[in-house]
Short mmCIF file of C-alpha atoms in Angstrom, two decimals:
data_model
loop_
_atom_site.label_atom_id
_atom_site.label_comp_id
_atom_site.label_asym_id
_atom_site.label_seq_id
_atom_site.Cartn_x
_atom_site.Cartn_y
_atom_site.Cartn_z
CA UNK A 247 -27.71 0.43 -8.23
CA UNK A 248 -26.76 -1.91 -11.06
CA UNK A 249 -27.92 -5.76 -10.42
CA UNK A 250 -26.06 -8.44 -12.47
CA UNK A 251 -27.22 -12.06 -12.71
CA UNK A 252 -23.52 -13.14 -12.28
CA UNK A 253 -22.36 -13.56 -8.58
CA UNK A 254 -18.54 -13.04 -7.21
CA UNK A 255 -17.67 -15.99 -4.95
CA UNK A 256 -17.41 -15.21 -1.58
CA UNK A 257 -15.28 -16.33 1.73
CA UNK A 258 -12.01 -18.49 1.56
CA UNK A 259 -13.26 -21.89 2.37
CA UNK A 260 -11.89 -22.94 -0.82
CA UNK A 261 -8.58 -20.75 -1.08
CA UNK A 262 -5.29 -22.52 -1.98
CA UNK A 263 -2.21 -21.88 0.37
CA UNK A 264 1.20 -22.46 -0.13
CA UNK A 265 3.69 -22.32 2.62
CA UNK A 266 1.28 -19.94 4.30
CA UNK A 267 1.07 -17.81 1.57
CA UNK A 268 -2.45 -17.28 -0.14
CA UNK A 269 -2.15 -18.12 -3.79
CA UNK A 270 -3.66 -15.56 -6.10
CA UNK A 271 -4.34 -15.36 -9.87
CA UNK A 272 -4.67 -12.57 -12.21
CA UNK A 273 -4.42 -11.12 -15.58
CA UNK A 274 -3.71 -8.05 -17.76
CA UNK A 275 -6.90 -7.66 -20.07
CA UNK A 276 -6.16 -5.95 -23.33
CA UNK A 277 -7.33 -5.14 -26.75
CA UNK A 278 -5.41 -4.20 -29.74
CA UNK A 279 -6.78 -0.93 -31.71
CA UNK A 280 -6.85 -1.25 -35.42
CA UNK A 281 -3.73 0.06 -37.25
CA UNK A 282 -6.09 3.03 -38.88
CA UNK A 283 -6.80 4.15 -35.20
CA UNK A 284 -3.32 5.14 -34.73
CA UNK A 285 -0.47 6.90 -36.62
CA UNK A 286 2.09 3.92 -35.52
CA UNK A 287 2.92 0.68 -37.04
CA UNK A 288 4.45 -0.61 -33.95
CA UNK A 289 2.11 -3.20 -32.48
CA UNK A 290 2.90 -1.96 -28.76
CA UNK A 291 1.57 1.62 -29.65
CA UNK A 292 -1.81 -0.12 -30.61
CA UNK A 293 -2.32 -1.97 -27.49
CA UNK A 294 -4.35 -0.80 -24.65
CA UNK A 295 -4.86 -2.25 -21.15
CA UNK A 296 -7.69 -2.61 -18.68
CA UNK A 297 -6.84 -1.45 -15.27
CA UNK A 298 -9.60 -1.11 -12.54
CA UNK A 299 -9.82 1.20 -9.45
CA UNK A 300 -9.85 0.43 -5.65
CA UNK A 301 -12.14 2.26 -3.43
CA UNK A 302 -10.68 5.46 -2.15
CA UNK A 303 -7.44 5.25 -4.33
CA UNK A 304 -6.07 6.97 -7.23
CA UNK A 305 -3.77 4.41 -8.69
CA UNK A 306 -5.06 1.34 -10.78
CA UNK A 307 -4.91 -2.42 -10.36
CA UNK A 308 -5.30 -5.31 -12.61
CA UNK A 309 -7.91 -7.94 -11.55
CA UNK A 310 -6.76 -10.44 -9.37
CA UNK A 311 -7.79 -12.49 -6.38
CA UNK A 312 -8.07 -15.74 -4.70
CA UNK A 313 -7.19 -19.16 -6.73
CA UNK A 314 -9.43 -21.81 -5.20
CA UNK A 315 -9.01 -25.70 -5.03
CA UNK A 316 -11.67 -26.37 -7.73
CA UNK A 317 -10.15 -24.19 -10.46
CA UNK A 318 -6.86 -23.91 -12.51
CA UNK A 319 -4.72 -20.69 -11.97
CA UNK A 320 -5.94 -19.58 -15.56
CA UNK A 321 -9.43 -20.38 -14.73
CA UNK A 322 -9.27 -18.29 -11.65
CA UNK A 323 -7.72 -15.20 -13.69
CA UNK A 324 -10.48 -15.61 -15.93
CA UNK A 325 -13.02 -15.60 -13.01
CA UNK A 326 -11.35 -12.44 -11.50
CA UNK A 327 -11.29 -10.74 -14.62
CA UNK A 328 -14.87 -11.15 -14.86
CA UNK A 329 -16.11 -10.40 -11.46
CA UNK A 330 -13.83 -7.38 -10.81
CA UNK A 331 -13.65 -5.97 -14.51
CA UNK A 332 -16.50 -7.39 -16.46
CA UNK A 333 -14.74 -8.98 -19.10
CA UNK A 334 -14.34 -12.12 -21.04
CA UNK A 335 -11.60 -13.00 -23.57
CA UNK A 336 -9.19 -15.52 -24.90
CA UNK A 337 -6.33 -16.41 -21.94
CA UNK A 338 -2.99 -16.98 -22.82
CA UNK A 339 -2.06 -19.48 -20.27
CA UNK A 340 2.08 -18.34 -20.60
CA UNK A 341 2.40 -17.18 -16.92
CA UNK A 342 3.91 -13.76 -17.21
CA UNK A 343 5.66 -14.39 -13.56
CA UNK A 344 5.19 -15.15 -10.11
CA UNK A 345 5.63 -12.47 -7.43
CA UNK A 346 4.99 -12.36 -3.55
CA UNK A 347 3.79 -9.43 -2.16
CA UNK A 348 1.60 -8.56 0.96
CA UNK A 349 -2.26 -7.89 0.77
CA UNK A 350 -2.93 -4.05 1.28
CA UNK A 351 -4.38 -4.56 4.71
CA UNK A 352 -1.26 -6.06 6.19
CA UNK A 353 1.40 -4.16 4.16
CA UNK A 354 3.08 -2.55 7.26
CA UNK A 355 3.31 -6.23 9.22
CA UNK A 356 6.46 -8.33 9.64
CA UNK A 357 4.56 -11.87 9.86
CA UNK A 358 3.51 -14.06 7.02
CA UNK A 359 -0.11 -13.16 7.73
CA UNK A 360 -1.26 -11.62 4.61
CA UNK A 361 1.62 -12.70 2.41
CA UNK A 362 0.34 -13.70 -1.06
CA UNK A 363 2.05 -15.24 -4.16
CA UNK A 364 0.51 -14.20 -7.38
CA UNK A 365 0.31 -15.43 -10.86
CA UNK A 366 -0.33 -13.40 -13.69
CA UNK A 367 -1.43 -14.03 -17.31
CA UNK A 368 -2.65 -12.35 -20.48
CA UNK A 369 -6.24 -11.95 -21.45
CA UNK A 370 -7.23 -10.86 -24.82
CA UNK A 371 -10.70 -9.06 -24.40
CA UNK A 372 -13.40 -10.32 -26.64
CA UNK A 373 -16.21 -9.27 -24.27
CA UNK A 374 -17.05 -5.87 -22.22
CA UNK A 375 -20.00 -6.46 -20.22
CA UNK A 376 -22.37 -3.60 -18.81
CA UNK A 377 -23.39 -5.56 -15.64
CA UNK A 378 -20.84 -7.73 -13.68
CA UNK A 379 -20.49 -8.80 -10.04
CA UNK A 380 -18.31 -6.04 -8.72
CA UNK A 381 -19.19 -2.80 -11.07
CA UNK A 382 -20.09 -1.07 -7.84
CA UNK A 383 -16.78 -1.48 -6.42
CA UNK A 384 -14.48 -1.27 -9.63
CA UNK A 385 -14.39 1.45 -11.99
CA UNK A 386 -12.58 0.23 -15.50
CA UNK A 387 -10.17 2.37 -17.46
CA UNK A 388 -8.63 1.38 -20.65
CA UNK A 389 -5.24 2.83 -20.96
CA UNK A 390 -2.16 2.78 -23.07
CA UNK A 391 0.89 1.08 -21.93
CA UNK A 392 2.96 4.08 -20.91
CA UNK A 393 0.09 5.55 -18.97
CA UNK A 394 -0.67 1.82 -17.05
CA UNK A 395 3.28 1.95 -15.87
CA UNK A 396 2.41 5.52 -14.40
CA UNK A 397 -0.69 4.34 -13.00
CA UNK A 398 0.46 0.81 -11.49
CA UNK A 399 0.43 0.59 -7.54
CA UNK A 400 3.26 -1.69 -7.12
CA UNK A 401 6.37 -2.60 -8.96
CA UNK A 402 5.50 -6.31 -9.35
CA UNK A 403 2.82 -4.87 -11.80
CA UNK A 404 5.04 -3.04 -13.68
CA UNK A 405 7.43 -6.40 -14.10
CA UNK A 406 4.07 -8.06 -15.04
CA UNK A 407 3.92 -5.45 -17.79
CA UNK A 408 7.40 -5.80 -19.11
CA UNK A 409 6.61 -9.78 -19.12
CA UNK A 410 3.36 -8.98 -21.08
CA UNK A 411 5.32 -6.56 -23.57
CA UNK A 412 7.64 -9.54 -24.13
CA UNK A 413 4.87 -12.11 -24.52
CA UNK A 414 3.17 -9.96 -27.25
CA UNK A 415 6.26 -9.19 -29.03
CA UNK A 416 7.73 -12.84 -29.12
CA UNK A 417 10.61 -11.98 -26.82
CA UNK A 418 11.07 -14.72 -24.08
CA UNK A 419 9.21 -14.37 -20.70
CA UNK A 420 10.82 -15.13 -17.69
CA UNK A 421 10.81 -18.84 -16.84
CA UNK A 422 8.41 -19.95 -14.22
CA UNK A 423 9.08 -22.97 -12.33
CA UNK A 424 6.37 -25.69 -12.86
CA UNK A 425 4.47 -26.35 -10.12
CA UNK A 426 4.04 -29.94 -9.13
CA UNK A 427 0.60 -31.61 -9.08
CA UNK A 428 1.61 -33.54 -6.06
CA UNK A 429 1.03 -30.35 -3.88
CA UNK A 430 -2.31 -29.92 -5.34
CA UNK A 431 -1.37 -27.07 -7.48
CA UNK A 432 -1.93 -26.33 -11.14
CA UNK A 433 1.03 -27.36 -13.61
CA UNK A 434 1.71 -24.43 -16.29
CA UNK A 435 1.31 -25.63 -19.88
CA UNK A 436 2.74 -22.45 -21.90
CA UNK A 437 1.31 -21.41 -24.91
CA UNK A 438 -1.99 -23.31 -24.65
CA UNK A 439 -4.89 -20.80 -25.07
CA UNK A 440 -8.12 -21.13 -23.31
CA UNK A 441 -11.33 -18.98 -23.81
CA UNK A 442 -12.84 -17.37 -20.76
#
């Protein structure tokens, strides 16, 4: 059994909600292979994204989780990448999009219980840790974009990949409405880059 000096946050005492929806943040961790590692000059052919497993499932997900009151959405995305996938890197704080979905435990209910609003970012990985807090819960898998599309559990994840491809190739990313500070939510400041 592996041990790690890093700890995951537990509980939902500091969890953010908006109109009864749990706010979550996540990222698409990625790396660019060197040009001599591939036969193509196309940037997108050199991209690999990091996906993680969920216990008992074949499909893969991107690291994401609760956005808490003492952090920005970008900080939450970085924290989740570290806790669930054991990676650090450079976060591009252009929001890839905002998606509404249900937590996996409440997929079949009609109430707002389990409703989430997720904010996704791109994280260029600069460090991959051997030990990280949720190593025993999630396996990591680096995949090319074409495989990532096939392995995504949900449609919103494929939409996030489309926005990610647009970001990398300089095409416009769908506009995301700014969040007002008065609602104690984070304000999006496009194109600022933060180290995680």
